[in-house]
mmCIF file of C-alpha atoms in Angstrom:
data_model
loop_
_atom_site.group_PDB
_atom_site.id
_atom_site.type_symbol
_atom_site.label_atom_id
_atom_site.label_comp_id
_atom_site.label_asym_id
_atom_site.label_seq_id
_atom_site.Cartn_x
_atom_site.Cartn_y
_atom_site.Cartn_z
ATOM 1 C CA MET H 20 -22.576 1.492 60.961
ATOM 2 C CA GLN H 21 -24.470 -1.408 60.928
ATOM 3 C CA SER H 22 -26.180 -0.272 57.289
ATOM 4 C CA LEU H 23 -22.982 0.649 56.194
ATOM 5 C CA ASP H 24 -22.037 -2.978 56.862
ATOM 6 C CA ASP H 25 -25.631 -4.752 55.743
ATOM 7 C CA ASP H 26 -24.638 -3.218 52.172
ATOM 8 C CA GLN H 27 -21.530 -4.213 51.646
ATOM 9 C CA ALA H 28 -19.523 -0.794 52.355
ATOM 10 C CA GLN H 29 -15.622 -1.013 52.158
ATOM 11 C CA GLU H 30 -13.367 -0.095 54.181
ATOM 12 C CA THR H 31 -15.584 0.989 56.546
ATOM 13 C CA ILE H 32 -14.234 3.488 59.410
ATOM 14 C CA SER H 33 -15.781 5.784 63.057
ATOM 15 C CA ILE H 34 -12.935 8.664 63.803
ATOM 16 C CA PRO H 35 -14.098 10.568 67.010
ATOM 17 C CA LEU H 36 -14.334 14.030 66.476
ATOM 18 C CA ALA H 37 -14.628 15.223 70.386
ATOM 19 C CA GLY H 38 -11.732 17.391 70.706
ATOM 20 C CA LYS H 39 -11.254 18.219 67.275
ATOM 21 C CA SER H 40 -14.509 19.709 65.879
ATOM 22 C CA SER H 41 -17.799 21.045 67.121
ATOM 23 C CA ILE H 42 -19.556 20.143 63.856
ATOM 24 C CA ALA H 43 -19.843 16.271 65.506
ATOM 25 C CA ASP H 44 -19.384 13.328 67.480
ATOM 26 C CA TYR H 45 -17.476 11.227 65.062
ATOM 27 C CA MET H 46 -17.454 11.004 61.174
ATOM 28 C CA VAL H 47 -18.186 7.207 59.540
ATOM 29 C CA VAL H 48 -15.584 6.938 56.132
ATOM 30 C CA ALA H 49 -16.541 3.901 54.377
ATOM 31 C CA SER H 50 -16.541 3.067 49.786
ATOM 32 C CA GLY H 51 -18.549 1.800 47.224
ATOM 33 C CA ARG H 52 -17.446 0.182 44.111
ATOM 34 C CA SER H 53 -19.566 2.064 41.702
ATOM 35 C CA SER H 54 -21.412 5.036 41.948
ATOM 36 C CA ARG H 55 -24.273 3.577 41.921
ATOM 37 C CA GLN H 56 -23.667 1.622 44.999
ATOM 38 C CA VAL H 57 -22.708 4.698 46.961
ATOM 39 C CA ALA H 58 -25.558 6.161 46.728
ATOM 40 C CA SER H 59 -27.506 3.340 47.412
ATOM 41 C CA MET H 60 -25.712 2.904 50.428
ATOM 42 C CA ALA H 61 -26.499 6.391 51.347
ATOM 43 C CA GLN H 62 -30.465 6.944 50.467
ATOM 44 C CA LYS H 63 -31.365 3.072 53.141
ATOM 45 C CA LEU H 64 -29.045 4.636 55.726
ATOM 46 C CA ALA H 65 -31.375 7.945 55.381
ATOM 47 C CA GLU H 66 -34.754 5.724 55.359
ATOM 48 C CA ARG H 67 -33.022 4.303 57.996
ATOM 49 C CA ILE H 68 -32.082 6.728 60.893
ATOM 50 C CA LYS H 69 -35.733 7.731 59.855
ATOM 51 C CA GLN H 70 -37.270 4.919 60.736
ATOM 52 C CA GLN H 71 -34.954 4.214 63.610
ATOM 53 C CA THR H 72 -34.538 7.948 64.707
ATOM 54 C CA GLY H 73 -37.383 10.109 63.200
ATOM 55 C CA ARG H 74 -34.634 12.183 62.217
ATOM 56 C CA ILE H 75 -34.450 13.569 58.583
ATOM 57 C CA VAL H 76 -31.030 14.162 57.537
ATOM 58 C CA ARG H 77 -29.564 15.553 54.804
ATOM 59 C CA ILE H 78 -27.958 14.334 51.408
ATOM 60 C CA GLU H 79 -25.089 15.941 49.609
ATOM 61 C CA GLY H 80 -23.586 14.576 46.813
ATOM 62 C CA LEU H 81 -26.766 12.053 45.359
ATOM 63 C CA PRO H 82 -26.535 13.571 41.738
ATOM 64 C CA ALA H 83 -22.479 12.462 40.796
ATOM 65 C CA ALA H 84 -22.270 9.906 43.895
ATOM 66 C CA ASP H 85 -18.428 10.166 43.437
ATOM 67 C CA TRP H 86 -18.504 11.743 47.053
ATOM 68 C CA VAL H 87 -22.139 11.678 49.179
ATOM 69 C CA LEU H 88 -22.051 13.181 52.094
ATOM 70 C CA VAL H 89 -24.823 11.898 55.042
ATOM 71 C CA ASP H 90 -25.532 14.818 57.880
ATOM 72 C CA ALA H 91 -26.660 13.065 60.340
ATOM 73 C CA GLY H 92 -26.593 15.544 63.733
ATOM 74 C CA ASP H 93 -24.225 13.874 65.970
ATOM 75 C CA VAL H 94 -22.596 11.925 62.920
ATOM 76 C CA ILE H 95 -21.173 12.593 59.568
ATOM 77 C CA VAL H 96 -21.221 10.284 56.851
ATOM 78 C CA HIS H 97 -18.853 10.419 54.365
ATOM 79 C CA LEU H 98 -19.162 7.594 51.236
ATOM 80 C CA PHE H 99 -16.763 7.821 48.571
ATOM 81 C CA ARG H 100 -15.898 6.087 45.307
ATOM 82 C CA PRO H 101 -12.813 3.726 46.365
ATOM 83 C CA GLU H 102 -10.247 6.349 43.719
ATOM 84 C CA VAL H 103 -12.113 9.659 45.109
ATOM 85 C CA ARG H 104 -11.977 8.727 48.471
ATOM 86 C CA SER H 105 -8.087 8.197 48.583
ATOM 87 C CA PHE H 106 -7.814 11.624 46.087
ATOM 88 C CA TYR H 107 -9.555 13.026 49.301
ATOM 89 C CA ASN H 108 -7.925 10.772 51.672
ATOM 90 C CA LEU H 109 -9.658 12.711 55.136
ATOM 91 C CA GLU H 110 -9.060 10.364 56.694
ATOM 92 C CA ARG H 111 -5.173 11.383 57.242
ATOM 93 C CA MET H 112 -7.181 14.757 57.340
ATOM 94 C CA TRP H 113 -8.490 14.952 60.864
ATOM 95 C CA GLY H 114 -5.603 12.987 62.642
ATOM 96 C CA PHE H 115 -6.609 9.461 61.595
ATOM 97 C CA SER H 116 -3.742 6.276 60.890
ATOM 98 C CA ASP H 117 -5.879 3.674 59.459
ATOM 99 C CA ALA H 118 -5.776 5.300 56.138
ATOM 100 C CA PRO H 119 -6.670 2.277 53.718
ATOM 101 C CA PRO H 120 -3.772 2.388 50.623
ATOM 102 C CA ALA H 121 -4.884 3.616 47.752
ATOM 103 C CA PRO H 122 -6.246 2.046 44.532
ATOM 104 C CA PRO H 123 -3.307 1.428 41.748
ATOM 105 C CA ALA H 124 -6.784 3.649 39.785
ATOM 106 C CA ALA H 125 -6.068 6.527 42.150
ATOM 107 C CA ALA H 126 -2.703 7.482 40.441
ATOM 108 C CA SER H 127 -4.521 8.809 37.595
ATOM 109 C CA LEU H 128 -6.456 11.093 39.375
#
């Protein structure tokens, strides 16, 4: 969470998955202002996790960087551009009621 905050992620939330899924303990969802920022946040997060824990994380979606998934084992991080985040609305899918409102641009998807 601190790494994403340092990289100016927007609307960062942590969703506890205990009792809902065995894939991870937590899912973190955050937005970046552009594909470039999303890619940069994902790469920096992976580097910081490796430095602090020695774990190598898996990253999916980096080439397009509209939606990047960072699998850090116990925590899965989803980084989105705002309109893509609104379209998929993972927060609602996992029963998390504090989903951010859809930006006006999302209506065009």
